[in-house]
Every structure is written in C-alpha cells, then in structure tokens.
Amino acid sequence: MLVGLGSVEQQEYWNEELQIFEYTQGDQSILLLLYGLATLFITGLVFWIWRGTLKSAYHAECMAKAGKHINTFTEDLKELLDSNLYRLLMTPSMFFITVLTILPLVFMICMAFTNYSKIGNHLVLFDWVGLDNFRTLFDSNSVLGSTFWRVLGWTLVWAFFATFTNYFAGMILAIVINRKETKFKGFWRFCFVLPCAVPMFVSLLIMRTMLQPEGAVNVLLRQLGFIAEGTSLPFFTDPTWARVTVILINIWVGVPYTLLQLTGVLQNIPTDLYEAATVDGANSVQTFFRITLPYMFYVTTPYLIATFAGNVNNFNVIYLLSGGDPVTDLASTAGSTDLLVTWLYKLTIDKQYYNVGAVVGILTFIILAIGSLLTYRRSKSYREEGGF
C-alpha cells in the first residue's frame, strides 16, 4: 500500500448490545509510508545477501574444480576474527546507521512529496502530491512562499555575520592577548573564557529576561535618564533591533570558544616569518594580512565550515533568545528573527505542516552543502593569494 498510502477511513458505528460507539481500524498513511520504506530496505538487504551467496557459491565451485581447499563453516567463522574482521565490526555500525539515520532521512524526504499536514485534515490519511509542496514554497506570491524567501534571506545574513563576527572578534582578542607587550596573559584569557563555564542556554535566558521592555537593562536606562520614563528600547519588538541584538549576543556567547581555538593557532605560527617580514620592512598591517590572516585561514578552514553550518542550524540562540519574534505579519508562520531551523520547528510542532517542514529540511541541507563549499573555496583562494 506504499503506492496509494491507504484510503480506508476510520468508521464509527453504534453497538446496540453494549450501548457504546465502536470504531473500526482505518488506514494510517504515516505507518504505511514508514513500513513501506522499511520493507524496501529489507528487500534490498535480502537481494544483497542473495547476490553474495551466489558469488560465494560460484567461488566455491571454481575452487573445487581447481582442486583447492574449500573452507568449512568453522573456518569461515574463524576468518571473521582475521581477514574478515572488518565485516564483523562494521556490520552492527551499518545496521544502526541505516535504521537510525538513513531510514529516517529517506522517510523525511518522502514526506516532502505528500500532503501530510493539518491543511485539509490530512493528518491520518494523505496522498502523494509530487512537487506541489516545492512549487508552493518557491511561489513568492503565496503566504508560505513569501515567508520562505524572507526567512532564507535572514538565515544567510545571520550565518555570515554570526560566523565571521565571532571569528574576527576572537582573532583580535587572541592577537592582543598574545602580544609580547601584554602582561598577565593567563588572567585575561581566564576573564574572556569564563562565560564558557556557564551553560549557554542559561546565559541566553538571562539575557532574554534582562532585555525585555521591563527588564533590568531598560529599567536601569530609565533610572539613569538615558531614555524617557514609560519608554523602553525595542530589543525584541522591532525587527531591525531584534536582529542586531541576537547577532551581538551571539558574539558575546561565541567569542570565548573562538578565542581558545585561535590562541593555539597563533602560538604555532613560526616566529621566523615575522622576523623575515620585519627585516623586509613590513609594518604590522602588512604582517597581519600577509602572514597572520592567511596562516590562520589555512589552519581553521574546517572550523569555519563547521561554524557556518552550525550557525545555519543555530536553533538554541534564536529560539531561547528571541523565540523568532517579533511577528510583523499575522498571516505569516515565522517571525523576523526566525531561521529556517526554527521555522521548521514551528511548522511541524506548532502548525503541523509536516509536508512543508520536510521541504524546508531538504532545502536547509542543500543550503548547508552549498554554503560550506563556497566557504571552503573562498578560504582556499585566499590562502593561495596570501602565499600559503
């Protein structure tokens, strides 16, 4: 029933003898889709085993015709601890990867091609709709389409600034602390790394409380006379303010980790390079752009790619800090600071638009792949231009 995903609805009838309503078991499309995919996986596994047995039988036949020794069952088992050890160790891992990663991923992808959502009451029985969900999401004239393009634009802006503001802010701090003239280096590192000791979600919730209209920051500013009585700074009520706020707070939360990463890189740059640059008459700016920055890009490219991907899916900072607010369009399902991942959460958990959520998940994966590739190529070209 994978092709049709079921068609029999749950029926209600009156039991005259028991004087109660009873229900007949109808089709559940979600189970049919899951079991259907699992059946396809099992069928593929059986085919693979069947192919392996044929190859093994043919190999044994060739060995017998050549008069060579054919392993007994016991000898085959012993080989699992010797030449075939990789099969013994990799089989359990591949089983769990298939069941817990590949199958759910294929299940989510298939869901994007159905009408499984609260719209039209398709939460129990739903059908295949092809590319209709993708057309709806790419149509800028529809509510979901306009929301998608707006959220996508902000997600890319957020990922760029959240990645490179943290990177360069942490780099500047690491360079300043690592200078020969800086005293008490350990103390300064301790001060800046101290926020790492506090769980991030605790820091975000505290900052969210402090920046509310009646939070500590606005109350203090009123008492000091910087803002008028009865007014407050719109940290989370104005779209522009909210976006700038989450970027700045993300810098405060993320810089300590970047500082730790880049401090180790700075301490491993060969001093001979700086001495040669000094002899050649290079100033501090030229030394930074010709030695320090290319070297750090060369070493931290994987870190930049991982950070960019993490920021595209940075659910905690946005959801715990602003909750995606403010909502400026009541018809929209996303706020001004919602990322694709937080919008996906709202679409599935709050709105029960599972089909659209699956499409957003697929597009998020594509964006991550393209963004990571572009980041890698850009940093690679920069390293080549810098001479590394």
mmCIF file of C-alpha atoms in Angstrom:
data_model
loop_
_atom_site.group_PDB
_atom_site.id
_atom_site.type_symbol
_atom_site.label_atom_id
_atom_site.label_comp_id
_atom_site.label_asym_id
_atom_site.label_seq_id
_atom_site.Cartn_x
_atom_site.Cartn_y
_atom_site.Cartn_z
ATOM 1 C CA MET A 1 0.000 0.000 0.000
ATOM 2 C CA LEU A 2 3.006 2.301 -0.307
ATOM 3 C CA VAL A 3 1.822 3.500 -3.713
ATOM 4 C CA GLY A 4 -1.572 4.764 -2.506
ATOM 5 C CA LEU A 5 -0.767 5.292 1.215
ATOM 6 C CA GLY A 6 -4.171 3.926 2.193
ATOM 7 C CA SER A 7 -7.733 5.011 1.544
ATOM 8 C CA VAL A 8 -9.940 3.475 4.258
ATOM 9 C CA GLU A 9 -11.003 5.967 6.909
ATOM 10 C CA GLN A 10 -11.786 5.056 10.493
ATOM 11 C CA GLN A 11 -15.505 4.199 10.796
ATOM 12 C CA GLU A 12 -17.792 4.798 13.744
ATOM 13 C CA TYR A 13 -20.817 2.638 14.460
ATOM 14 C CA TRP A 14 -23.229 2.128 17.353
ATOM 15 C CA ASN A 15 -23.073 -1.176 19.245
ATOM 16 C CA GLU A 16 -26.679 -1.778 20.257
ATOM 17 C CA GLU A 17 -25.814 -4.570 22.622
ATOM 18 C CA LEU A 18 -23.138 -2.670 24.567
ATOM 19 C CA GLN A 19 -24.769 0.741 24.036
ATOM 20 C CA ILE A 20 -21.474 2.357 23.066
ATOM 21 C CA PHE A 21 -19.810 3.715 19.942
ATOM 22 C CA GLU A 22 -17.123 1.481 18.473
ATOM 23 C CA TYR A 23 -14.566 2.266 15.829
ATOM 24 C CA THR A 24 -13.105 0.201 13.038
ATOM 25 C CA GLN A 25 -9.409 0.361 12.329
ATOM 26 C CA GLY A 26 -8.737 2.555 9.319
ATOM 27 C CA ASP A 27 -5.568 3.087 7.319
ATOM 28 C CA GLN A 28 -2.794 5.252 8.755
ATOM 29 C CA SER A 29 -0.712 6.700 5.969
ATOM 30 C CA ILE A 30 2.221 7.573 8.212
ATOM 31 C CA LEU A 31 2.652 3.910 9.225
ATOM 32 C CA LEU A 32 2.148 2.705 5.668
ATOM 33 C CA LEU A 33 4.895 5.062 4.496
ATOM 34 C CA LEU A 34 7.280 4.022 7.264
ATOM 35 C CA TYR A 35 6.641 0.288 6.935
ATOM 36 C CA GLY A 36 6.735 0.527 3.149
ATOM 37 C CA LEU A 37 10.166 2.143 3.204
ATOM 38 C CA ALA A 38 11.394 -0.358 5.784
ATOM 39 C CA THR A 39 10.164 -3.169 3.525
ATOM 40 C CA LEU A 40 12.094 -1.718 0.592
ATOM 41 C CA PHE A 41 15.246 -1.564 2.729
ATOM 42 C CA ILE A 42 14.768 -5.162 3.886
ATOM 43 C CA THR A 43 14.139 -6.261 0.298
ATOM 44 C CA GLY A 44 17.367 -4.566 -0.789
ATOM 45 C CA LEU A 45 19.228 -6.264 2.067
ATOM 46 C CA VAL A 46 17.865 -9.688 1.101
ATOM 47 C CA PHE A 47 18.842 -9.085 -2.524
ATOM 48 C CA TRP A 48 22.355 -8.100 -1.433
ATOM 49 C CA ILE A 49 22.645 -11.275 0.698
ATOM 50 C CA TRP A 50 21.311 -13.388 -2.184
ATOM 51 C CA ARG A 51 23.884 -11.855 -4.531
ATOM 52 C CA GLY A 52 26.624 -12.571 -2.002
ATOM 53 C CA THR A 53 25.595 -16.208 -1.639
ATOM 54 C CA LEU A 54 25.663 -16.670 -5.412
ATOM 55 C CA LYS A 55 29.140 -15.178 -5.618
ATOM 56 C CA SER A 56 30.298 -17.369 -2.730
ATOM 57 C CA ALA A 57 28.829 -20.498 -4.334
ATOM 58 C CA TYR A 58 30.470 -19.688 -7.674
ATOM 59 C CA HIS A 59 33.804 -19.076 -5.929
ATOM 60 C CA ALA A 60 33.493 -22.410 -4.092
ATOM 61 C CA GLU A 61 32.689 -24.184 -7.378
ATOM 62 C CA CYS A 62 35.771 -22.680 -9.034
ATOM 63 C CA MET A 63 37.917 -23.729 -6.056
ATOM 64 C CA ALA A 64 36.544 -27.261 -6.219
ATOM 65 C CA LYS A 65 37.235 -27.570 -9.944
ATOM 66 C CA ALA A 66 40.770 -26.352 -9.385
ATOM 67 C CA GLY A 67 41.262 -28.915 -6.647
ATOM 68 C CA LYS A 68 41.877 -26.299 -3.989
ATOM 69 C CA HIS A 69 40.781 -26.335 -0.358
ATOM 70 C CA ILE A 70 37.278 -25.073 0.378
ATOM 71 C CA ASN A 71 36.718 -23.543 3.803
ATOM 72 C CA THR A 72 34.375 -25.309 6.159
ATOM 73 C CA PHE A 73 31.743 -23.432 8.142
ATOM 74 C CA THR A 74 34.030 -23.382 11.185
ATOM 75 C CA GLU A 75 36.899 -21.964 9.138
ATOM 76 C CA ASP A 76 34.613 -19.245 7.761
ATOM 77 C CA LEU A 77 33.693 -18.273 11.318
ATOM 78 C CA LYS A 78 37.379 -18.110 12.279
ATOM 79 C CA GLU A 79 38.036 -15.767 9.346
ATOM 80 C CA LEU A 80 35.616 -13.280 10.914
ATOM 81 C CA LEU A 81 38.308 -12.728 13.533
ATOM 82 C CA ASP A 82 41.093 -12.490 10.978
ATOM 83 C CA SER A 83 40.826 -11.439 7.331
ATOM 84 C CA ASN A 84 37.109 -10.616 7.556
ATOM 85 C CA LEU A 85 37.322 -8.774 10.879
ATOM 86 C CA TYR A 86 36.175 -5.548 9.230
ATOM 87 C CA ARG A 87 32.875 -7.206 8.293
ATOM 88 C CA LEU A 88 32.305 -8.361 11.854
ATOM 89 C CA LEU A 89 32.961 -4.912 13.314
ATOM 90 C CA MET A 90 31.260 -2.797 10.645
ATOM 91 C CA THR A 91 28.011 -4.763 10.375
ATOM 92 C CA PRO A 92 26.486 -3.577 13.705
ATOM 93 C CA SER A 93 27.511 0.015 12.941
ATOM 94 C CA MET A 94 25.983 -0.084 9.468
ATOM 95 C CA PHE A 95 22.790 -1.595 10.885
ATOM 96 C CA PHE A 96 22.287 1.230 13.376
ATOM 97 C CA ILE A 97 23.286 3.880 10.820
ATOM 98 C CA THR A 98 20.701 2.510 8.407
ATOM 99 C CA VAL A 99 17.919 2.219 10.992
ATOM 100 C CA LEU A 100 18.577 5.439 12.915
ATOM 101 C CA THR A 101 19.940 7.748 10.193
ATOM 102 C CA ILE A 102 19.341 6.641 6.607
ATOM 103 C CA LEU A 103 15.768 5.346 7.059
ATOM 104 C CA PRO A 104 14.535 8.480 8.925
ATOM 105 C CA LEU A 105 16.260 10.666 6.328
ATOM 106 C CA VAL A 106 14.566 8.884 3.411
ATOM 107 C CA PHE A 107 11.282 8.967 5.363
ATOM 108 C CA MET A 108 11.554 12.739 5.760
ATOM 109 C CA ILE A 109 12.411 13.217 2.089
ATOM 110 C CA CYS A 110 9.402 11.147 1.022
ATOM 111 C CA MET A 111 7.160 13.171 3.329
ATOM 112 C CA ALA A 112 8.020 16.286 1.305
ATOM 113 C CA PHE A 113 6.157 14.768 -1.661
ATOM 114 C CA THR A 114 2.883 14.204 0.241
ATOM 115 C CA ASN A 115 0.096 16.437 1.587
ATOM 116 C CA TYR A 116 0.705 15.323 5.204
ATOM 117 C CA SER A 117 -0.412 18.415 7.111
ATOM 118 C CA LYS A 118 -3.214 19.985 9.092
ATOM 119 C CA ILE A 119 -4.358 21.762 5.938
ATOM 120 C CA GLY A 120 -7.258 19.804 4.507
ATOM 121 C CA ASN A 121 -7.227 17.480 7.537
ATOM 122 C CA HIS A 122 -4.595 15.127 6.096
ATOM 123 C CA LEU A 123 -3.029 14.088 9.410
ATOM 124 C CA VAL A 124 -4.248 10.475 9.251
ATOM 125 C CA LEU A 125 -4.765 9.822 5.540
ATOM 126 C CA PHE A 126 -2.631 11.628 2.999
ATOM 127 C CA ASP A 127 -1.571 11.118 -0.607
ATOM 128 C CA TRP A 128 1.395 11.669 -2.874
ATOM 129 C CA VAL A 129 1.320 15.152 -4.442
ATOM 130 C CA GLY A 130 4.613 15.194 -6.323
ATOM 131 C CA LEU A 131 6.348 18.579 -6.435
ATOM 132 C CA ASP A 132 3.344 20.635 -5.310
ATOM 133 C CA ASN A 133 4.948 21.475 -1.949
ATOM 134 C CA PHE A 134 8.106 22.724 -3.626
ATOM 135 C CA ARG A 135 6.059 24.863 -6.024
ATOM 136 C CA THR A 136 4.140 26.365 -3.094
ATOM 137 C CA LEU A 137 7.315 27.175 -1.206
ATOM 138 C CA PHE A 138 9.034 28.732 -4.221
ATOM 139 C CA ASP A 139 5.961 30.802 -5.141
ATOM 140 C CA SER A 140 6.679 34.255 -3.693
ATOM 141 C CA ASN A 141 3.032 35.248 -4.128
ATOM 142 C CA SER A 142 1.791 32.666 -1.610
ATOM 143 C CA VAL A 143 1.995 33.166 2.161
ATOM 144 C CA LEU A 144 4.352 30.231 2.700
ATOM 145 C CA GLY A 145 6.441 31.213 -0.323
ATOM 146 C CA SER A 146 6.943 34.823 0.767
ATOM 147 C CA THR A 147 7.755 33.635 4.275
ATOM 148 C CA PHE A 148 10.310 31.150 2.943
ATOM 149 C CA TRP A 149 12.243 33.715 0.894
ATOM 150 C CA ARG A 150 12.261 36.179 3.797
ATOM 151 C CA VAL A 151 13.441 33.549 6.281
ATOM 152 C CA LEU A 152 16.031 32.235 3.806
ATOM 153 C CA GLY A 153 17.485 35.714 3.299
ATOM 154 C CA TRP A 154 17.760 36.340 7.035
ATOM 155 C CA THR A 155 19.241 32.856 7.608
ATOM 156 C CA LEU A 156 22.075 33.560 5.159
ATOM 157 C CA VAL A 157 22.686 37.024 6.635
ATOM 158 C CA TRP A 158 22.684 35.581 10.136
ATOM 159 C CA ALA A 159 25.024 32.703 9.234
ATOM 160 C CA PHE A 160 27.503 35.084 7.585
ATOM 161 C CA PHE A 161 27.628 37.636 10.405
ATOM 162 C CA ALA A 162 27.415 35.071 13.202
ATOM 163 C CA THR A 163 30.356 33.177 11.701
ATOM 164 C CA PHE A 164 32.730 35.974 10.748
ATOM 165 C CA THR A 165 31.977 38.444 13.567
ATOM 166 C CA ASN A 166 32.828 35.730 16.076
ATOM 167 C CA TYR A 167 35.863 34.708 14.073
ATOM 168 C CA PHE A 168 37.396 38.152 13.696
ATOM 169 C CA ALA A 169 36.437 39.309 17.205
ATOM 170 C CA GLY A 170 38.049 36.206 18.672
ATOM 171 C CA MET A 171 41.060 36.701 16.398
ATOM 172 C CA ILE A 172 41.567 40.295 17.533
ATOM 173 C CA LEU A 173 41.316 39.307 21.195
ATOM 174 C CA ALA A 174 43.744 36.414 20.684
ATOM 175 C CA ILE A 175 46.262 38.679 18.905
ATOM 176 C CA VAL A 176 46.038 41.390 21.570
ATOM 177 C CA ILE A 177 46.437 38.919 24.428
ATOM 178 C CA ASN A 178 49.249 37.044 22.647
ATOM 179 C CA ARG A 179 51.370 40.182 22.101
ATOM 180 C CA LYS A 180 54.728 40.277 23.878
ATOM 181 C CA GLU A 181 53.832 43.599 25.475
ATOM 182 C CA THR A 182 50.643 42.222 27.081
ATOM 183 C CA LYS A 183 51.103 41.319 30.733
ATOM 184 C CA PHE A 184 49.095 38.790 32.750
ATOM 185 C CA LYS A 185 48.105 36.831 29.633
ATOM 186 C CA GLY A 186 46.661 33.980 31.677
ATOM 187 C CA PHE A 187 44.445 36.361 33.643
ATOM 188 C CA TRP A 188 42.988 37.965 30.517
ATOM 189 C CA ARG A 189 42.338 34.600 28.915
ATOM 190 C CA PHE A 190 40.615 33.464 32.094
ATOM 191 C CA CYS A 191 38.357 36.532 32.085
ATOM 192 C CA PHE A 192 37.254 36.099 28.483
ATOM 193 C CA VAL A 193 36.870 32.317 28.692
ATOM 194 C CA LEU A 194 34.904 32.444 31.941
ATOM 195 C CA PRO A 195 31.483 32.576 30.144
ATOM 196 C CA CYS A 196 32.215 29.059 28.830
ATOM 197 C CA ALA A 197 31.743 27.779 32.386
ATOM 198 C CA VAL A 198 28.074 28.826 32.316
ATOM 199 C CA PRO A 199 25.732 26.675 30.178
ATOM 200 C CA MET A 200 24.788 28.588 27.043
ATOM 201 C CA PHE A 201 21.034 28.186 27.491
ATOM 202 C CA VAL A 202 21.291 29.751 30.971
ATOM 203 C CA SER A 203 23.154 32.774 29.588
ATOM 204 C CA LEU A 204 20.656 33.191 26.748
ATOM 205 C CA LEU A 205 17.626 33.010 29.036
ATOM 206 C CA ILE A 206 19.182 35.536 31.413
ATOM 207 C CA MET A 207 19.924 37.927 28.556
ATOM 208 C CA ARG A 208 16.397 37.470 27.222
ATOM 209 C CA THR A 209 14.972 38.434 30.616
ATOM 210 C CA MET A 210 17.279 41.426 31.008
ATOM 211 C CA LEU A 211 16.390 42.874 27.587
ATOM 212 C CA GLN A 212 12.611 42.715 27.964
ATOM 213 C CA PRO A 213 10.667 46.046 27.965
ATOM 214 C CA GLU A 214 10.552 45.857 31.768
ATOM 215 C CA GLY A 215 13.847 44.058 32.109
ATOM 216 C CA ALA A 216 16.919 45.147 34.021
ATOM 217 C CA VAL A 217 18.548 46.985 31.096
ATOM 218 C CA ASN A 218 15.545 49.191 30.257
ATOM 219 C CA VAL A 219 14.826 49.881 33.931
ATOM 220 C CA LEU A 220 18.439 50.922 34.525
ATOM 221 C CA LEU A 221 18.458 53.178 31.462
ATOM 222 C CA ARG A 222 15.287 54.899 32.705
ATOM 223 C CA GLN A 223 16.774 55.442 36.150
ATOM 224 C CA LEU A 224 19.937 56.924 34.648
ATOM 225 C CA GLY A 225 17.873 59.226 32.432
ATOM 226 C CA PHE A 226 19.074 57.876 29.089
ATOM 227 C CA ILE A 227 15.509 57.080 27.989
ATOM 228 C CA ALA A 228 12.235 58.705 28.954
ATOM 229 C CA GLU A 229 10.021 57.302 31.672
ATOM 230 C CA GLY A 230 7.470 54.830 30.325
ATOM 231 C CA THR A 231 9.531 54.005 27.208
ATOM 232 C CA SER A 232 11.912 51.159 26.505
ATOM 233 C CA LEU A 233 14.402 50.159 23.871
ATOM 234 C CA PRO A 234 12.776 47.698 21.421
ATOM 235 C CA PHE A 235 15.345 44.933 21.706
ATOM 236 C CA PHE A 236 12.875 42.206 20.700
ATOM 237 C CA THR A 237 9.889 44.223 19.484
ATOM 238 C CA ASP A 238 11.452 45.913 16.447
ATOM 239 C CA PRO A 239 12.691 43.659 13.608
ATOM 240 C CA THR A 240 15.960 45.530 12.999
ATOM 241 C CA TRP A 241 16.725 45.875 16.708
ATOM 242 C CA ALA A 242 15.958 42.193 17.281
ATOM 243 C CA ARG A 243 18.272 41.028 14.501
ATOM 244 C CA VAL A 244 21.145 43.227 15.636
ATOM 245 C CA THR A 245 20.573 42.131 19.230
ATOM 246 C CA VAL A 246 20.796 38.413 18.503
ATOM 247 C CA ILE A 247 23.970 38.931 16.445
ATOM 248 C CA LEU A 248 25.642 40.939 19.237
ATOM 249 C CA ILE A 249 24.661 38.477 21.943
ATOM 250 C CA ASN A 250 25.889 35.615 19.762
ATOM 251 C CA ILE A 251 29.274 37.376 19.623
ATOM 252 C CA TRP A 252 29.355 37.562 23.405
ATOM 253 C CA VAL A 253 28.445 33.874 23.708
ATOM 254 C CA GLY A 254 30.677 32.564 20.917
ATOM 255 C CA VAL A 255 33.871 34.642 21.145
ATOM 256 C CA PRO A 256 35.337 32.664 24.098
ATOM 257 C CA TYR A 257 35.309 29.455 22.050
ATOM 258 C CA THR A 258 36.876 31.212 19.055
ATOM 259 C CA LEU A 259 39.493 32.764 21.339
ATOM 260 C CA LEU A 260 40.552 29.340 22.583
ATOM 261 C CA GLN A 261 40.753 27.969 19.033
ATOM 262 C CA LEU A 262 42.776 30.826 17.583
ATOM 263 C CA THR A 263 45.122 31.248 20.554
ATOM 264 C CA GLY A 264 46.572 27.832 19.854
ATOM 265 C CA VAL A 265 46.932 28.675 16.155
ATOM 266 C CA LEU A 266 48.702 31.975 16.878
ATOM 267 C CA GLN A 267 51.189 30.330 19.201
ATOM 268 C CA ASN A 268 52.153 27.873 16.458
ATOM 269 C CA ILE A 269 52.923 30.423 13.728
ATOM 270 C CA PRO A 270 56.704 30.246 13.095
ATOM 271 C CA THR A 271 58.447 33.336 14.502
ATOM 272 C CA ASP A 272 60.881 33.199 11.583
ATOM 273 C CA LEU A 273 58.141 34.540 9.313
ATOM 274 C CA TYR A 274 57.653 37.628 11.454
ATOM 275 C CA GLU A 275 61.395 38.205 11.774
ATOM 276 C CA ALA A 276 61.832 37.966 7.991
ATOM 277 C CA ALA A 277 58.918 40.380 7.471
ATOM 278 C CA THR A 278 60.486 42.860 9.902
ATOM 279 C CA VAL A 279 63.812 42.675 8.075
ATOM 280 C CA ASP A 280 61.992 43.326 4.768
ATOM 281 C CA GLY A 281 60.427 46.441 6.258
ATOM 282 C CA ALA A 282 56.837 45.219 6.607
ATOM 283 C CA ASN A 283 54.643 47.069 9.062
ATOM 284 C CA SER A 284 52.133 45.474 11.436
ATOM 285 C CA VAL A 285 49.222 45.788 8.985
ATOM 286 C CA GLN A 286 51.161 44.129 6.158
ATOM 287 C CA THR A 287 52.349 41.408 8.525
ATOM 288 C CA PHE A 288 48.776 40.709 9.600
ATOM 289 C CA PHE A 289 47.363 40.435 6.075
ATOM 290 C CA ARG A 290 50.363 38.607 4.578
ATOM 291 C CA ILE A 291 51.278 36.193 7.396
ATOM 292 C CA THR A 292 48.821 36.000 10.286
ATOM 293 C CA LEU A 293 45.491 36.017 8.444
ATOM 294 C CA PRO A 294 46.460 33.602 5.609
ATOM 295 C CA TYR A 295 48.052 31.217 8.097
ATOM 296 C CA MET A 296 45.003 31.242 10.343
ATOM 297 C CA PHE A 297 42.657 30.736 7.382
ATOM 298 C CA TYR A 298 44.826 27.849 6.249
ATOM 299 C CA VAL A 299 44.551 26.086 9.612
ATOM 300 C CA THR A 300 40.994 26.993 10.587
ATOM 301 C CA THR A 301 39.151 26.372 7.300
ATOM 302 C CA PRO A 302 37.433 23.207 8.650
ATOM 303 C CA TYR A 303 36.478 25.168 11.770
ATOM 304 C CA LEU A 304 34.956 27.952 9.645
ATOM 305 C CA ILE A 305 32.945 25.459 7.589
ATOM 306 C CA ALA A 306 31.659 23.718 10.715
ATOM 307 C CA THR A 307 30.817 27.079 12.326
ATOM 308 C CA PHE A 308 28.929 28.280 9.249
ATOM 309 C CA ALA A 309 26.919 25.049 9.119
ATOM 310 C CA GLY A 310 26.255 25.274 12.841
ATOM 311 C CA ASN A 311 25.024 28.857 12.557
ATOM 312 C CA VAL A 312 22.595 27.988 9.758
ATOM 313 C CA ASN A 313 21.125 25.448 12.186
ATOM 314 C CA ASN A 314 21.694 27.520 15.338
ATOM 315 C CA PHE A 315 18.393 26.688 16.987
ATOM 316 C CA ASN A 316 19.370 27.500 20.589
ATOM 317 C CA VAL A 317 20.449 31.123 20.198
ATOM 318 C CA ILE A 318 17.390 32.205 18.217
ATOM 319 C CA TYR A 319 14.721 30.150 19.954
ATOM 320 C CA LEU A 320 15.913 30.765 23.519
ATOM 321 C CA LEU A 321 16.780 34.425 22.983
ATOM 322 C CA SER A 322 14.058 35.898 20.783
ATOM 323 C CA GLY A 323 11.814 32.927 20.017
ATOM 324 C CA GLY A 324 11.825 34.122 16.405
ATOM 325 C CA ASP A 325 9.975 37.317 17.370
ATOM 326 C CA PRO A 326 8.840 39.894 16.533
ATOM 327 C CA VAL A 327 5.983 38.753 14.307
ATOM 328 C CA THR A 328 5.118 41.628 11.982
ATOM 329 C CA ASP A 329 2.723 39.731 9.703
ATOM 330 C CA LEU A 330 -0.071 37.850 11.457
ATOM 331 C CA ALA A 331 -0.647 35.726 8.342
ATOM 332 C CA SER A 332 2.960 34.551 8.420
ATOM 333 C CA THR A 333 4.114 31.460 10.286
ATOM 334 C CA ALA A 334 7.556 32.921 11.077
ATOM 335 C CA GLY A 335 8.897 35.942 12.945
ATOM 336 C CA SER A 336 11.533 38.424 11.891
ATOM 337 C CA THR A 337 14.414 36.556 13.562
ATOM 338 C CA ASP A 338 13.335 33.014 12.685
ATOM 339 C CA LEU A 339 15.908 30.893 10.899
ATOM 340 C CA LEU A 340 14.990 28.007 8.628
ATOM 341 C CA VAL A 341 15.539 25.586 11.508
ATOM 342 C CA THR A 342 13.323 27.480 13.983
ATOM 343 C CA TRP A 343 10.693 27.986 11.290
ATOM 344 C CA LEU A 344 10.858 24.258 10.590
ATOM 345 C CA TYR A 345 10.228 23.628 14.287
ATOM 346 C CA LYS A 346 7.181 25.913 14.281
ATOM 347 C CA LEU A 347 5.817 24.414 11.065
ATOM 348 C CA THR A 348 5.941 20.876 12.447
ATOM 349 C CA ILE A 349 5.337 21.261 16.193
ATOM 350 C CA ASP A 350 3.021 24.276 16.289
ATOM 351 C CA LYS A 351 1.295 24.293 12.884
ATOM 352 C CA GLN A 352 1.504 20.581 11.976
ATOM 353 C CA TYR A 353 2.553 21.396 8.392
ATOM 354 C CA TYR A 354 4.725 18.296 8.192
ATOM 355 C CA ASN A 355 4.988 18.224 4.405
ATOM 356 C CA VAL A 356 6.193 21.829 4.172
ATOM 357 C CA GLY A 357 8.533 21.216 7.092
ATOM 358 C CA ALA A 358 10.088 18.304 5.224
ATOM 359 C CA VAL A 359 10.650 20.541 2.181
ATOM 360 C CA VAL A 360 12.311 23.163 4.402
ATOM 361 C CA GLY A 361 14.544 20.435 5.860
ATOM 362 C CA ILE A 362 15.656 19.328 2.399
ATOM 363 C CA LEU A 363 16.362 22.917 1.307
ATOM 364 C CA THR A 364 18.291 23.584 4.533
ATOM 365 C CA PHE A 365 20.531 20.629 3.767
ATOM 366 C CA ILE A 366 21.140 21.920 0.234
ATOM 367 C CA ILE A 367 21.944 25.404 1.529
ATOM 368 C CA LEU A 368 24.381 23.956 4.068
ATOM 369 C CA ALA A 369 26.146 21.954 1.377
ATOM 370 C CA ILE A 370 26.436 24.938 -0.981
ATOM 371 C CA GLY A 371 27.456 27.345 1.799
ATOM 372 C CA SER A 372 30.129 25.001 3.114
ATOM 373 C CA LEU A 373 31.514 24.501 -0.396
ATOM 374 C CA LEU A 374 31.654 28.247 -1.090
ATOM 375 C CA THR A 375 33.298 28.924 2.277
ATOM 376 C CA TYR A 376 35.920 26.295 1.561
ATOM 377 C CA ARG A 377 36.670 27.614 -1.935
ATOM 378 C CA ARG A 378 36.838 31.233 -0.745
ATOM 379 C CA SER A 379 39.234 30.428 2.074
ATOM 380 C CA LYS A 380 41.311 28.251 -0.267
ATOM 381 C CA SER A 381 41.655 31.049 -2.804
ATOM 382 C CA TYR A 382 42.561 33.480 -0.019
ATOM 383 C CA ARG A 383 45.272 31.152 1.202
ATOM 384 C CA GLU A 384 46.686 30.869 -2.305
ATOM 385 C CA GLU A 385 46.668 34.646 -2.738
ATOM 386 C CA GLY A 386 48.395 35.026 0.616
ATOM 387 C CA GLY A 387 51.167 32.698 -0.353
ATOM 388 C CA PHE A 388 50.200 29.698 1.791
#
